[in-house]
PDB file of C-alpha atoms in Angstrom:
ATOM      1  CA  MET T 248     246.988 123.466 168.652  1.00  0.00           C
ATOM      2  CA  PHE T 249     244.905 123.967 165.468  1.00  0.00           C
ATOM      3  CA  LYS T 250     247.585 122.195 163.407  1.00  0.00           C
ATOM      4  CA  ARG T 251     247.299 119.048 165.516  1.00  0.00           C
ATOM      5  CA  LEU T 252     243.491 119.316 165.453  1.00  0.00           C
ATOM      6  CA  PHE T 253     243.583 119.571 161.664  1.00  0.00           C
ATOM      7  CA  ILE T 254     245.678 116.441 161.254  1.00  0.00           C
ATOM      8  CA  SER T 255     243.534 114.589 163.785  1.00  0.00           C
ATOM      9  CA  MET T 256     240.338 115.556 161.964  1.00  0.00           C
ATOM     10  CA  ILE T 257     241.768 114.240 158.721  1.00  0.00           C
ATOM     11  CA  ALA T 258     242.645 110.980 160.432  1.00  0.00           C
ATOM     12  CA  LEU T 259     239.238 110.803 162.078  1.00  0.00           C
ATOM     13  CA  ALA T 260     237.444 111.300 158.775  1.00  0.00           C
ATOM     14  CA  LEU T 261     239.482 108.552 157.154  1.00  0.00           C
ATOM     15  CA  MET T 262     239.074 106.193 160.092  1.00  0.00           C
ATOM     16  CA  LEU T 263     235.317 106.570 159.950  1.00  0.00           C
ATOM     17  CA  SER T 264     234.994 106.632 156.167  1.00  0.00           C
ATOM     18  CA  THR T 265     233.711 103.061 155.886  1.00  0.00           C
ATOM     19  CA  PHE T 266     230.821 103.553 158.217  1.00  0.00           C
ATOM     20  CA  VAL T 267     230.013 107.252 158.126  1.00  0.00           C
ATOM     21  CA  SER T 268     228.360 108.614 155.006  1.00  0.00           C
ATOM     22  CA  ASN T 269     230.262 111.528 153.566  1.00  0.00           C
ATOM     23  CA  ALA T 270     232.693 111.685 156.513  1.00  0.00           C
ATOM     24  CA  GLY T 271     235.011 114.627 156.259  1.00  0.00           C
ATOM     25  CA  ILE T 272     236.373 117.732 157.878  1.00  0.00           C
ATOM     26  CA  VAL T 273     233.102 119.620 157.752  1.00  0.00           C
ATOM     27  CA  PHE T 274     230.893 121.423 160.211  1.00  0.00           C
ATOM     28  CA  ALA T 275     227.398 120.394 159.057  1.00  0.00           C
ATOM     29  CA  GLN T 276     224.251 122.314 159.893  1.00  0.00           C
ATOM     30  CA  GLU T 277     222.620 119.065 160.977  1.00  0.00           C
ATOM     31  CA  LYS T 278     224.663 116.725 163.122  1.00  0.00           C
ATOM     32  CA  GLN T 279     225.582 113.424 161.499  1.00  0.00           C
ATOM     33  CA  SER T 280     225.374 110.351 163.680  1.00  0.00           C
ATOM     34  CA  LEU T 281     228.379 108.149 164.312  1.00  0.00           C
ATOM     35  CA  ALA T 282     229.291 105.570 166.872  1.00  0.00           C
ATOM     36  CA  ILE T 283     232.706 106.280 168.257  1.00  0.00           C
ATOM     37  CA  SER T 284     234.340 106.068 171.660  1.00  0.00           C
ATOM     38  CA  VAL T 285     236.864 108.741 172.588  1.00  0.00           C
ATOM     39  CA  VAL T 286     239.466 108.283 175.344  1.00  0.00           C
ATOM     40  CA  CYS T 287     240.446 111.730 176.635  1.00  0.00           C
ATOM     41  CA  GLU T 288     239.753 114.464 179.127  1.00  0.00           C
ATOM     42  CA  GLU T 289     236.556 116.469 178.873  1.00  0.00           C
ATOM     43  CA  THR T 290     238.473 119.545 177.814  1.00  0.00           C
ATOM     44  CA  ASN T 291     240.177 117.910 174.815  1.00  0.00           C
ATOM     45  CA  ASP T 292     239.853 120.143 171.761  1.00  0.00           C
ATOM     46  CA  LEU T 293     239.186 117.352 169.264  1.00  0.00           C
ATOM     47  CA  TYR T 294     236.587 115.738 171.550  1.00  0.00           C
ATOM     48  CA  ASN T 295     234.756 119.046 171.892  1.00  0.00           C
ATOM     49  CA  THR T 296     234.847 119.531 168.110  1.00  0.00           C
ATOM     50  CA  LEU T 297     233.293 116.067 167.712  1.00  0.00           C
ATOM     51  CA  ILE T 298     230.478 116.495 170.225  1.00  0.00           C
ATOM     52  CA  ASN T 299     229.600 119.890 168.759  1.00  0.00           C
ATOM     53  CA  ASN T 300     229.279 118.416 165.253  1.00  0.00           C
ATOM     54  CA  TYR T 301     228.242 114.756 165.685  1.00  0.00           C
ATOM     55  CA  GLU T 302     225.787 112.613 167.625  1.00  0.00           C
ATOM     56  CA  GLY T 303     226.857 109.283 169.134  1.00  0.00           C
ATOM     57  CA  VAL T 304     230.239 110.341 170.509  1.00  0.00           C
ATOM     58  CA  ILE T 305     230.940 108.727 173.874  1.00  0.00           C
ATOM     59  CA  ARG T 306     233.858 109.817 176.098  1.00  0.00           C
ATOM     60  CA  TYR T 307     235.779 107.489 178.416  1.00  0.00           C
ATOM     61  CA  ASP T 308     238.572 108.189 180.847  1.00  0.00           C
ATOM     62  CA  THR T 309     240.611 105.109 179.932  1.00  0.00           C
ATOM     63  CA  PHE T 310     241.058 102.714 177.038  1.00  0.00           C
ATOM     64  CA  GLN T 311     239.978  99.878 179.326  1.00  0.00           C
ATOM     65  CA  ASP T 312     236.614 101.562 179.934  1.00  0.00           C
ATOM     66  CA  ALA T 313     236.114 102.095 176.197  1.00  0.00           C
ATOM     67  CA  TYR T 314     237.134  98.517 175.494  1.00  0.00           C
ATOM     68  CA  ASN T 315     234.767  97.098 178.123  1.00  0.00           C
ATOM     69  CA  ALA T 316     231.864  98.978 176.485  1.00  0.00           C
ATOM     70  CA  ILE T 317     232.332  97.383 173.061  1.00  0.00           C
ATOM     71  CA  GLY T 318     229.234  95.489 172.126  1.00  0.00           C
ATOM     72  CA  THR T 319     227.012  97.522 174.376  1.00  0.00           C
ATOM     73  CA  ASN T 320     227.321 100.983 172.883  1.00  0.00           C
ATOM     74  CA  GLY T 321     227.443 100.186 169.183  1.00  0.00           C
ATOM     75  CA  THR T 322     230.864 101.761 168.770  1.00  0.00           C
ATOM     76  CA  LYS T 323     232.731 101.228 165.486  1.00  0.00           C
ATOM     77  CA  GLY T 324     235.945 102.936 166.496  1.00  0.00           C
ATOM     78  CA  ILE T 325     237.981 104.007 169.525  1.00  0.00           C
ATOM     79  CA  MET T 326     240.103 107.159 169.446  1.00  0.00           C
ATOM     80  CA  ILE T 327     242.838 107.550 172.039  1.00  0.00           C
ATOM     81  CA  LEU T 328     243.757 111.231 172.112  1.00  0.00           C
ATOM     82  CA  ALA T 329     246.934 112.959 173.303  1.00  0.00           C
ATOM     83  CA  ASP T 330     245.628 115.286 176.009  1.00  0.00           C
ATOM     84  CA  ALA T 331     249.172 116.295 176.943  1.00  0.00           C
ATOM     85  CA  TYR T 332     250.380 116.806 173.335  1.00  0.00           C
ATOM     86  CA  PRO T 333     253.210 117.054 172.472  1.00  0.00           C
ATOM     87  CA  THR T 334     253.888 114.450 175.170  1.00  0.00           C
ATOM     88  CA  LEU T 335     253.553 110.994 173.614  1.00  0.00           C
ATOM     89  CA  THR T 336     250.421 108.935 174.308  1.00  0.00           C
ATOM     90  CA  THR T 337     251.021 105.709 176.281  1.00  0.00           C
ATOM     91  CA  VAL T 338     248.613 102.903 175.387  1.00  0.00           C
ATOM     92  CA  ASN T 339     248.519  99.687 177.370  1.00  0.00           C
ATOM     93  CA  ILE T 340     246.820  97.150 175.140  1.00  0.00           C
ATOM     94  CA  THR T 341     247.102  93.387 175.379  1.00  0.00           C
ATOM     95  CA  GLU T 342     247.349  90.946 172.509  1.00  0.00           C
ATOM     96  CA  GLU T 343     243.930  89.596 173.442  1.00  0.00           C
ATOM     97  CA  GLN T 344     242.412  93.076 173.301  1.00  0.00           C
ATOM     98  CA  ARG T 345     244.047  93.757 169.939  1.00  0.00           C
ATOM     99  CA  ASP T 346     242.743  90.500 168.513  1.00  0.00           C
ATOM    100  CA  ALA T 347     239.258  91.204 169.866  1.00  0.00           C
ATOM    101  CA  LEU T 348     239.209  94.616 168.228  1.00  0.00           C
ATOM    102  CA  VAL T 349     240.159  93.069 164.875  1.00  0.00           C
ATOM    103  CA  GLU T 350     237.551  90.309 165.290  1.00  0.00           C
ATOM    104  CA  LYS T 351     234.809  92.790 166.125  1.00  0.00           C
ATOM    105  CA  GLY T 352     235.748  95.159 163.330  1.00  0.00           C
ATOM    106  CA  VAL T 353     236.519  98.038 165.716  1.00  0.00           C
ATOM    107  CA  ARG T 354     239.083 100.548 164.449  1.00  0.00           C
ATOM    108  CA  LEU T 355     241.622 102.113 166.743  1.00  0.00           C
ATOM    109  CA  TYR T 356     243.079 105.610 166.228  1.00  0.00           C
ATOM    110  CA  ILE T 357     245.999 106.657 168.443  1.00  0.00           C
ATOM    111  CA  GLU T 358     247.007 110.296 168.355  1.00  0.00           C
ATOM    112  CA  TYR T 359     250.763 110.900 168.746  1.00  0.00           C
ATOM    113  CA  PRO T 360     251.498 107.355 170.040  1.00  0.00           C
ATOM    114  CA  GLU T 361     254.354 105.947 172.016  1.00  0.00           C
ATOM    115  CA  ASN T 362     256.063 102.750 170.841  1.00  0.00           C
ATOM    116  CA  ASN T 363     253.865  99.721 171.396  1.00  0.00           C
ATOM    117  CA  SER T 364     255.057  96.255 170.359  1.00  0.00           C
ATOM    118  CA  VAL T 365     251.588  94.692 170.605  1.00  0.00           C
ATOM    119  CA  LEU T 366     250.219  97.118 168.003  1.00  0.00           C
ATOM    120  CA  GLY T 367     253.375  97.077 165.916  1.00  0.00           C
ATOM    121  CA  ILE T 368     254.109 100.734 166.572  1.00  0.00           C
ATOM    122  CA  ASP T 369     257.819 101.490 166.356  1.00  0.00           C
ATOM    123  CA  TYR T 370     258.742 105.132 165.964  1.00  0.00           C
ATOM    124  CA  GLY T 371     261.850 107.184 166.561  1.00  0.00           C
ATOM    125  CA  THR T 372     262.493 110.513 168.220  1.00  0.00           C
ATOM    126  CA  PRO T 373     259.633 113.052 168.087  1.00  0.00           C
ATOM    127  CA  GLN T 374     260.257 116.216 166.064  1.00  0.00           C
ATOM    128  CA  ALA T 375     258.447 119.436 165.233  1.00  0.00           C
ATOM    129  CA  MET T 376     257.656 120.318 161.632  1.00  0.00           C
ATOM    130  CA  GLY T 377     259.340 123.420 160.293  1.00  0.00           C
ATOM    131  CA  TYR T 378     258.634 124.333 156.664  1.00  0.00           C
ATOM    132  CA  ASP T 379     257.757 120.784 155.781  1.00  0.00           C
ATOM    133  CA  ARG T 380     254.412 120.075 154.182  1.00  0.00           C
ATOM    134  CA  ALA T 381     252.119 117.100 154.527  1.00  0.00           C
ATOM    135  CA  ILE T 382     251.996 115.094 151.304  1.00  0.00           C
ATOM    136  CA  VAL T 383     249.367 112.586 150.211  1.00  0.00           C
ATOM    137  CA  VAL T 384     250.853 109.226 149.280  1.00  0.00           C
ATOM    138  CA  ASN T 385     247.672 107.087 149.287  1.00  0.00           C
ATOM    139  CA  ALA T 386     245.183 108.762 146.951  1.00  0.00           C
ATOM    140  CA  GLU T 387     242.413 106.228 147.489  1.00  0.00           C
ATOM    141  CA  ALA T 388     242.532 106.333 151.279  1.00  0.00           C
ATOM    142  CA  MET T 389     242.941 110.093 151.482  1.00  0.00           C
ATOM    143  CA  GLN T 390     240.434 110.767 148.674  1.00  0.00           C
ATOM    144  CA  MET T 391     242.941 113.265 147.254  1.00  0.00           C
ATOM    145  CA  GLU T 392     245.424 113.097 144.402  1.00  0.00           C
ATOM    146  CA  ASN T 393     248.837 111.682 145.198  1.00  0.00           C
ATOM    147  CA  MET T 394     251.429 114.338 145.948  1.00  0.00           C
ATOM    148  CA  SER T 395     248.735 116.825 147.044  1.00  0.00           C
ATOM    149  CA  LEU T 396     250.109 119.225 149.656  1.00  0.00           C
ATOM    150  CA  LEU T 397     248.622 120.259 153.020  1.00  0.00           C
ATOM    151  CA  TYR T 398     250.127 123.015 155.137  1.00  0.00           C
ATOM    152  CA  VAL T 399     250.561 122.100 158.816  1.00  0.00           C
ATOM    153  CA  HIS T 400     253.730 123.944 159.871  1.00  0.00           C
ATOM    154  CA  GLY T 401     254.762 123.516 163.472  1.00  0.00           C
ATOM    155  CA  ALA T 402     252.950 120.226 164.203  1.00  0.00           C
ATOM    156  CA  HIS T 403     254.848 117.570 166.178  1.00  0.00           C
ATOM    157  CA  TYR T 404     255.275 114.116 164.729  1.00  0.00           C
ATOM    158  CA  VAL T 405     256.879 110.816 165.678  1.00  0.00           C
ATOM    159  CA  THR T 406     259.520 109.716 163.214  1.00  0.00           C
ATOM    160  CA  LYS T 407     259.085 106.744 160.957  1.00  0.00           C
ATOM    161  CA  ALA T 408     261.031 107.015 157.699  1.00  0.00           C
ATOM    162  CA  TYR T 409     258.871 106.585 154.574  1.00  0.00           C
ATOM    163  CA  THR T 410     259.846 104.519 151.574  1.00  0.00           C
ATOM    164  CA  SER T 411     257.876 104.299 148.312  1.00  0.00           C
ATOM    165  CA  ASP T 412     256.916 100.677 148.958  1.00  0.00           C
ATOM    166  CA  ASP T 413     255.361 101.531 152.360  1.00  0.00           C
ATOM    167  CA  GLU T 414     251.688 100.690 151.765  1.00  0.00           C
ATOM    168  CA  SER T 415     250.692 101.497 155.345  1.00  0.00           C
ATOM    169  CA  ALA T 416     251.423 105.243 154.941  1.00  0.00           C
ATOM    170  CA  TRP T 417     248.612 107.559 153.933  1.00  0.00           C
ATOM    171  CA  LEU T 418     250.192 110.986 154.608  1.00  0.00           C
ATOM    172  CA  VAL T 419     253.861 111.904 154.990  1.00  0.00           C
ATOM    173  CA  ASN T 420     255.760 115.088 155.660  1.00  0.00           C
ATOM    174  CA  ALA T 421     258.867 116.414 153.950  1.00  0.00           C
ATOM    175  CA  ARG T 422     260.381 119.607 152.621  1.00  0.00           C
ATOM    176  CA  VAL T 423     259.332 119.623 148.931  1.00  0.00           C
ATOM    177  CA  ALA T 424     258.896 122.045 146.049  1.00  0.00           C
ATOM    178  CA  GLY T 425     255.415 123.006 144.884  1.00  0.00           C
ATOM    179  CA  TYR T 426     252.298 124.909 145.874  1.00  0.00           C
ATOM    180  CA  ASP T 427     249.345 122.549 145.541  1.00  0.00           C
ATOM    181  CA  THR T 428     251.355 119.431 144.638  1.00  0.00           C
ATOM    182  CA  ALA T 429     254.898 118.194 145.209  1.00  0.00           C
ATOM    183  CA  VAL T 430     256.021 118.878 141.652  1.00  0.00           C
ATOM    184  CA  PHE T 431     259.218 116.803 141.904  1.00  0.00           C
ATOM    185  CA  GLY T 432     257.650 114.113 144.083  1.00  0.00           C
ATOM    186  CA  LEU T 433     259.613 112.897 147.092  1.00  0.00           C
ATOM    187  CA  THR T 434     263.056 112.867 145.486  1.00  0.00           C
ATOM    188  CA  ASP T 435     266.003 114.431 147.355  1.00  0.00           C
ATOM    189  CA  CYS T 436     264.098 114.685 150.636  1.00  0.00           C
ATOM    190  CA  LYS T 437     263.587 112.662 153.825  1.00  0.00           C
ATOM    191  CA  PRO T 438     259.845 111.993 154.225  1.00  0.00           C
ATOM    192  CA  TYR T 439     258.382 110.761 157.483  1.00  0.00           C
ATOM    193  CA  VAL T 440     255.038 109.098 157.945  1.00  0.00           C
ATOM    194  CA  MET T 441     252.256 111.257 159.534  1.00  0.00           C
ATOM    195  CA  ILE T 442     249.301 108.890 159.262  1.00  0.00           C
ATOM    196  CA  ASP T 443     250.219 105.228 159.385  1.00  0.00           C
ATOM    197  CA  VAL T 444     247.567 102.530 159.101  1.00  0.00           C
ATOM    198  CA  ASN T 445     248.087  98.851 159.918  1.00  0.00           C
ATOM    199  CA  ASP T 446     245.015  96.592 159.773  1.00  0.00           C
ATOM    200  CA  ASN T 447     242.540  98.282 162.065  1.00  0.00           C
ATOM    201  CA  VAL T 448     245.072 100.579 163.855  1.00  0.00           C
TER     202      VAL T 448
END
């Protein structure tokens, strides 16, 4: 569970980075304020981490509830969490809702998503990580050097093959050589995307 939480906290920090000062995976003495809607159950581990460390986190039972509240609660992002992880998250979003989110500058984070043609999500069969490592492929977005390594053994991921010209990928996983960095890069391995960002999703 911690492994999924770790990846989700990385994604959250990056999703919020344009409107939260010094966003990151930290547990501050004083709670920072952020405006984010979270779609999940009250017992969700990531949600409870957020409310224990940040002000301005609002929970909703459904995406529709969170969507309806846009404009009234000052939210800058909506997180749809996978309460039943590793069961994929189903998201029913219309083209009109997607366009409205883009127009209003609201970001959407979907944890462990199911395929969704409206959002352009098209992944293959889910798998569990073995001795793969998470590898940074977008230094600017991740605020870490390219080829930096993170250890998240055992996490589940949806499969989307990574190619070097894939500008939407921020973090990938693969079995590589190295301790802090992938010393030979991503040659002779099959990397899959772990954090995939398209427009505001």
